[in-house]
Amino acid sequence: MIDAYCHLDMSVAQPITDLERRMDAAGIDSALIVETWSGDNHACLRQLIASPSSRFRVAFCFRPEEAQPVSELLSLEMVRALRVKTSDLNHLGPIAAKLESTGKWLLPHAESGIRALAEELIRLAGRHPELPIYLPHMGWPRRDRKDDDDWLEAISRLSKLPNLIVGVSAIAHFSRGAFPHHDVAQFASHLVAVFGRELLVAA
């Protein structure tokens, strides 16, 4: 099994060792560790690059003022994805072409809602038709615990992109109920119907 989207628990003394223990208990062989926007786990990701582990790959956040270092990071085997805010997608420039040519994933973030993100992704995919896109968190079906009225249309439009997959993740975050969060099953079911099982991943 692969956990395709995870962060580190930075409240513990050894976050990577802690994650490995959790993975062993859950029967998970490998994981993509994603940088947080605060950057609190950045040093741990750098540690993994310095001492690579076959169990992990990493995804760094894109910050326009750090474009050159990010370009260099994408040359490393350990780095498999780049996390980008909606507002920064039009600042990727040649980095988008590098993602496309290397087959590494664009990992977008919908800080302004799924409608705005869908519009930017469709424009970007028009310029880079082979760009792999990994849309996490079921495409953000809720905002502030309320159903996003734009979600159904945005998901329908995004399903037309040939190189986009969707992660069923952050279930607890989007649920209004307790575990096992039955109220989000409708979103996952719709994604299965629209994308098909082969284009979904669970994290």
CSV table of N, CA and C in Angstrom, one decimal, residues 34-132:
chain,number,residue,atom,x,y,z
A,34,VAL,N,4.4,15.5,2.1
A,34,VAL,CA,4.1,16.8,1.5
A,34,VAL,C,4.5,17.9,2.4
A,35,GLU,N,5.2,18.9,1.9
A,35,GLU,CA,5.6,20.0,2.7
A,35,GLU,C,4.4,20.8,3.1
A,36,THR,N,4.4,21.4,4.3
A,36,THR,CA,3.3,22.2,4.8
A,36,THR,C,3.6,23.7,4.3
A,37,TRP,N,2.5,24.5,4.2
A,37,TRP,CA,2.7,25.8,3.8
A,37,TRP,C,3.5,26.6,4.8
A,38,SER,N,3.4,26.2,6.1
A,38,SER,CA,4.2,26.9,7.1
A,38,SER,C,5.7,26.6,7.0
A,39,GLY,N,6.0,25.5,6.3
A,39,GLY,CA,7.4,25.0,6.1
A,39,GLY,C,8.0,24.4,7.4
A,40,ASP,N,7.1,24.0,8.3
A,40,ASP,CA,7.7,23.5,9.6
A,40,ASP,C,8.3,22.1,9.4
A,41,ASN,N,8.0,21.4,8.3
A,41,ASN,CA,8.6,20.1,8.1
A,41,ASN,C,9.7,20.1,6.9
A,42,HIS,N,10.0,21.3,6.5
A,42,HIS,CA,11.0,21.5,5.4
A,42,HIS,C,12.3,20.8,5.7
A,43,ALA,N,12.8,21.0,6.9
A,43,ALA,CA,14.1,20.5,7.3
A,43,ALA,C,14.1,18.9,7.2
A,44,CYS,N,12.9,18.3,7.6
A,44,CYS,CA,12.8,16.9,7.5
A,44,CYS,C,12.8,16.4,6.1
A,45,LEU,N,12.2,17.1,5.2
A,45,LEU,CA,12.3,16.7,3.8
A,45,LEU,C,13.7,16.8,3.2
A,46,ARG,N,14.4,17.9,3.6
A,46,ARG,CA,15.8,18.0,3.2
A,46,ARG,C,16.6,16.9,3.8
A,47,GLN,N,16.3,16.5,5.0
A,47,GLN,CA,17.0,15.3,5.6
A,47,GLN,C,16.8,14.1,4.8
A,48,LEU,N,15.6,13.9,4.3
A,48,LEU,CA,15.4,12.7,3.4
A,48,LEU,C,16.1,12.8,2.1
A,49,ILE,N,16.3,13.9,1.6
A,49,ILE,CA,17.1,14.1,0.3
A,49,ILE,C,18.5,13.8,0.6
A,50,ALA,N,19.0,14.2,1.8
A,50,ALA,CA,20.4,14.0,2.1
A,50,ALA,C,20.7,12.5,2.4
A,51,SER,N,19.7,11.8,3.0
A,51,SER,CA,19.8,10.4,3.3
A,51,SER,C,18.6,9.7,2.7
A,52,PRO,N,18.6,9.4,1.5
A,52,PRO,CA,17.4,8.9,0.8
A,52,PRO,C,16.9,7.6,1.4
A,53,SER,N,15.6,7.4,1.4
A,53,SER,CA,15.0,6.1,1.9
A,53,SER,C,14.1,5.7,0.8
A,54,SER,N,14.1,4.4,0.5
A,54,SER,CA,13.2,3.8,-0.6
A,54,SER,C,11.8,3.9,-0.2
A,55,ARG,N,11.5,4.1,1.0
A,55,ARG,CA,10.1,4.2,1.5
A,55,ARG,C,9.4,5.5,1.2
A,56,PHE,N,10.2,6.5,0.9
A,56,PHE,CA,9.6,7.9,0.8
A,56,PHE,C,10.0,8.6,-0.5
A,57,ARG,N,9.0,9.4,-0.9
A,57,ARG,CA,9.3,10.5,-1.9
A,57,ARG,C,8.7,11.7,-1.3
A,58,VAL,N,9.1,12.9,-1.8
A,58,VAL,CA,8.7,14.2,-1.1
A,58,VAL,C,8.1,15.1,-2.2
A,59,ALA,N,7.3,16.0,-1.7
A,59,ALA,CA,6.7,17.1,-2.5
A,59,ALA,C,6.9,18.4,-1.7
A,60,PHE,N,7.6,19.4,-2.4
A,60,PHE,CA,7.8,20.7,-1.8
A,60,PHE,C,6.8,21.7,-2.3
A,61,CYS,N,6.6,22.7,-1.5
A,61,CYS,CA,5.8,23.8,-1.9
A,61,CYS,C,6.5,24.8,-2.8
A,62,PHE,N,5.7,25.3,-3.8
A,62,PHE,CA,6.2,26.3,-4.7
A,62,PHE,C,6.0,27.7,-4.1
A,63,ARG,N,7.1,28.5,-4.0
A,63,ARG,CA,7.0,29.9,-3.6
A,63,ARG,C,7.7,30.6,-4.7
A,64,PRO,N,7.0,31.6,-5.4
A,64,PRO,CA,7.6,32.2,-6.6
A,64,PRO,C,9.0,32.8,-6.3
A,65,GLU,N,9.2,33.3,-5.1
A,65,GLU,CA,10.5,34.0,-4.9
A,65,GLU,C,11.7,32.9,-4.7
A,66,GLU,N,11.3,31.6,-4.7
A,66,GLU,CA,12.3,30.6,-4.6
A,66,GLU,C,12.3,29.7,-5.9
A,67,ALA,N,12.0,30.3,-7.0
A,67,ALA,CA,11.8,29.5,-8.2
A,67,ALA,C,13.0,28.7,-8.6
A,68,GLN,N,14.2,29.3,-8.6
A,68,GLN,CA,15.4,28.6,-9.0
A,68,GLN,C,15.7,27.4,-8.1
A,69,PRO,N,15.7,27.5,-6.8
A,69,PRO,CA,15.9,26.3,-5.9
A,69,PRO,C,14.9,25.2,-6.2
A,70,VAL,N,13.6,25.6,-6.5
A,70,VAL,CA,12.6,24.5,-6.8
A,70,VAL,C,13.0,23.8,-8.1
A,71,SER,N,13.4,24.5,-9.1
A,71,SER,CA,13.8,23.9,-10.3
A,71,SER,C,14.9,22.9,-10.1
A,72,GLU,N,15.9,23.2,-9.2
A,72,GLU,CA,16.9,22.3,-8.9
A,72,GLU,C,16.4,21.1,-8.2
A,73,LEU,N,15.5,21.3,-7.3
A,73,LEU,CA,14.9,20.2,-6.5
A,73,LEU,C,14.2,19.2,-7.4
A,74,LEU,N,13.6,19.7,-8.5
A,74,LEU,CA,12.8,18.8,-9.4
A,74,LEU,C,13.7,17.9,-10.1
A,75,SER,N,15.0,18.2,-10.1
A,75,SER,CA,16.0,17.3,-10.8
A,75,SER,C,16.3,16.1,-9.9
A,76,LEU,N,15.9,16.1,-8.7
A,76,LEU,CA,16.2,15.0,-7.8
A,76,LEU,C,15.2,13.9,-7.8
A,77,GLU,N,15.6,12.6,-7.8
A,77,GLU,CA,14.7,11.5,-7.8
A,77,GLU,C,13.8,11.5,-6.6
A,78,MET,N,14.2,11.9,-5.5
A,78,MET,CA,13.4,11.9,-4.3
A,78,MET,C,12.2,12.8,-4.4
A,79,VAL,N,12.3,13.9,-5.2
A,79,VAL,CA,11.2,14.8,-5.3
A,79,VAL,C,10.3,14.4,-6.4
A,80,ARG,N,9.0,14.1,-6.1
A,80,ARG,CA,8.1,13.6,-7.1
A,80,ARG,C,7.0,14.5,-7.4
A,81,ALA,N,6.8,15.6,-6.6
A,81,ALA,CA,5.7,16.5,-6.9
A,81,ALA,C,6.0,17.9,-6.4
A,82,LEU,N,5.2,18.9,-6.9
A,82,LEU,CA,5.4,20.3,-6.5
A,82,LEU,C,4.0,20.8,-6.1
A,83,ARG,N,3.9,21.3,-4.9
A,83,ARG,CA,2.6,21.8,-4.3
A,83,ARG,C,2.5,23.3,-4.6
A,84,VAL,N,1.4,23.7,-5.3
A,84,VAL,CA,1.3,25.0,-5.8
A,84,VAL,C,-0.1,25.6,-5.5
A,85,LYS,N,-0.2,26.8,-4.9
A,85,LYS,CA,-1.4,27.5,-4.7
A,85,LYS,C,-2.1,27.9,-6.0
A,86,THR,N,-3.4,28.1,-6.0
A,86,THR,CA,-4.1,28.5,-7.2
A,86,THR,C,-3.5,29.9,-7.7
A,87,SER,N,-3.3,30.8,-6.7
A,87,SER,CA,-2.8,32.1,-7.1
A,87,SER,C,-1.4,32.1,-7.7
A,88,ASP,N,-0.7,31.0,-7.5
A,88,ASP,CA,0.7,31.0,-8.1
A,88,ASP,C,0.8,30.1,-9.3
A,89,LEU,N,-0.2,29.5,-9.8
A,89,LEU,CA,-0.1,28.6,-11.0
A,89,LEU,C,0.3,29.4,-12.2
A,90,ASN,N,-0.1,30.7,-12.3
A,90,ASN,CA,0.4,31.4,-13.5
A,90,ASN,C,1.8,32.0,-13.3
A,91,HIS,N,2.4,31.7,-12.2
A,91,HIS,CA,3.8,32.1,-12.0
A,91,HIS,C,4.8,31.0,-12.2
A,92,LEU,N,4.3,29.8,-12.6
A,92,LEU,CA,5.2,28.7,-12.7
A,92,LEU,C,6.2,28.9,-13.8
A,93,GLY,N,5.8,29.5,-14.9
A,93,GLY,CA,6.7,29.7,-16.0
A,93,GLY,C,7.4,28.4,-16.5
A,94,PRO,N,8.7,28.4,-16.7
A,94,PRO,CA,9.4,27.2,-17.2
A,94,PRO,C,9.3,26.0,-16.2
A,95,ILE,N,8.9,26.2,-15.0
A,95,ILE,CA,8.8,25.1,-14.0
A,95,ILE,C,7.7,24.1,-14.5
A,96,ALA,N,6.6,24.7,-15.0
A,96,ALA,CA,5.5,23.9,-15.5
A,96,ALA,C,6.0,22.9,-16.6
A,97,ALA,N,6.8,23.5,-17.5
A,97,ALA,CA,7.4,22.7,-18.6
A,97,ALA,C,8.3,21.6,-18.0
A,98,LYS,N,9.0,21.9,-17.0
A,98,LYS,CA,9.9,20.9,-16.4
A,98,LYS,C,9.1,19.8,-15.7
A,99,LEU,N,8.0,20.1,-15.1
A,99,LEU,CA,7.1,19.1,-14.5
A,99,LEU,C,6.6,18.2,-15.6
A,100,GLU,N,6.2,18.8,-16.7
A,100,GLU,CA,5.7,18.1,-17.8
A,100,GLU,C,6.7,17.1,-18.4
A,101,SER,N,7.9,17.6,-18.7
A,101,SER,CA,8.9,16.8,-19.3
A,101,SER,C,9.5,15.7,-18.4
A,102,THR,N,9.5,15.9,-17.1
A,102,THR,CA,10.0,14.9,-16.2
A,102,THR,C,8.9,13.9,-15.7
A,103,GLY,N,7.7,14.2,-16.0
A,103,GLY,CA,6.6,13.4,-15.5
A,103,GLY,C,6.3,13.5,-14.0
A,104,LYS,N,6.8,14.6,-13.4
A,104,LYS,CA,6.5,14.8,-12.0
A,104,LYS,C,5.2,15.5,-11.8
A,105,TRP,N,4.6,15.4,-10.7
A,105,TRP,CA,3.2,15.8,-10.5
A,105,TRP,C,3.1,17.2,-10.0
A,106,LEU,N,2.1,17.9,-10.6
A,106,LEU,CA,1.7,19.2,-10.1
A,106,LEU,C,0.6,18.9,-9.0
A,107,LEU,N,0.8,19.4,-7.8
A,107,LEU,CA,-0.1,19.1,-6.7
A,107,LEU,C,-0.7,20.4,-6.3
A,108,PRO,N,-1.9,20.8,-6.9
A,108,PRO,CA,-2.5,22.1,-6.7
A,108,PRO,C,-3.2,22.2,-5.3
A,109,HIS,N,-3.4,23.5,-4.9
A,109,HIS,CA,-4.1,23.8,-3.7
A,109,HIS,C,-5.2,24.8,-4.0
A,110,ALA,N,-6.4,24.5,-3.5
A,110,ALA,CA,-7.6,25.4,-3.8
A,110,ALA,C,-7.9,26.4,-2.7
A,111,GLU,N,-7.0,27.3,-2.4
A,111,GLU,CA,-7.2,28.2,-1.3
A,111,GLU,C,-8.3,29.2,-1.7
A,112,SER,N,-8.6,29.4,-2.9
A,112,SER,CA,-9.7,30.3,-3.4
A,112,SER,C,-10.9,29.5,-3.8
A,113,GLY,N,-11.0,28.2,-3.5
A,113,GLY,CA,-12.2,27.4,-4.0
A,113,GLY,C,-11.9,26.6,-5.2
A,114,ILE,N,-12.7,25.6,-5.4
A,114,ILE,CA,-12.4,24.7,-6.6
A,114,ILE,C,-12.7,25.3,-7.9
A,115,ARG,N,-13.7,26.3,-8.0
A,115,ARG,CA,-14.0,26.9,-9.3
A,115,ARG,C,-12.8,27.6,-9.8
A,116,ALA,N,-12.2,28.5,-9.0
A,116,ALA,CA,-11.0,29.2,-9.4
A,116,ALA,C,-9.9,28.3,-9.8
A,117,LEU,N,-9.7,27.2,-9.0
A,117,LEU,CA,-8.6,26.3,-9.3
A,117,LEU,C,-8.9,25.6,-10.6
A,118,ALA,N,-10.1,25.1,-10.8
A,118,ALA,CA,-10.4,24.4,-12.1
A,118,ALA,C,-10.1,25.3,-13.3
A,119,GLU,N,-10.5,26.6,-13.2
A,119,GLU,CA,-10.2,27.5,-14.3
A,119,GLU,C,-8.7,27.6,-14.6
A,120,GLU,N,-7.9,27.7,-13.6
A,120,GLU,CA,-6.4,27.8,-13.7
A,120,GLU,C,-5.8,26.5,-14.2
A,121,LEU,N,-6.3,25.4,-13.7
A,121,LEU,CA,-5.7,24.1,-14.2
A,121,LEU,C,-6.1,23.8,-15.6
A,122,ILE,N,-7.3,24.2,-16.1
A,122,ILE,CA,-7.7,24.0,-17.5
A,122,ILE,C,-6.8,24.9,-18.4
A,123,ARG,N,-6.6,26.1,-18.0
A,123,ARG,CA,-5.7,27.0,-18.8
A,123,ARG,C,-4.3,26.4,-18.8
A,124,LEU,N,-3.8,26.0,-17.7
A,124,LEU,CA,-2.4,25.4,-17.6
A,124,LEU,C,-2.3,24.2,-18.5
A,125,ALA,N,-3.3,23.3,-18.4
A,125,ALA,CA,-3.2,22.0,-19.1
A,125,ALA,C,-3.3,22.3,-20.6
A,126,GLY,N,-4.0,23.4,-21.0
A,126,GLY,CA,-4.0,23.8,-22.4
A,126,GLY,C,-2.6,24.1,-23.0
A,127,ARG,N,-1.8,24.7,-22.1
A,127,ARG,CA,-0.4,25.0,-22.5
A,127,ARG,C,0.6,23.9,-22.4
A,128,HIS,N,0.2,23.0,-21.4
A,128,HIS,CA,1.1,21.8,-21.1
A,128,HIS,C,0.2,20.5,-21.1
A,129,PRO,N,-0.2,20.0,-22.2
A,129,PRO,CA,-1.2,18.9,-22.3
A,129,PRO,C,-0.7,17.6,-21.7
A,130,GLU,N,0.6,17.4,-21.5
A,130,GLU,CA,1.2,16.2,-20.9
A,130,GLU,C,1.5,16.4,-19.4
A,131,LEU,N,1.1,17.5,-18.8
A,131,LEU,CA,1.4,17.8,-17.4
A,131,LEU,C,0.6,16.9,-16.5
A,132,PRO,N,1.3,16.1,-15.6
A,132,PRO,CA,0.5,15.2,-14.7
A,132,PRO,C,0.0,16.1,-13.5
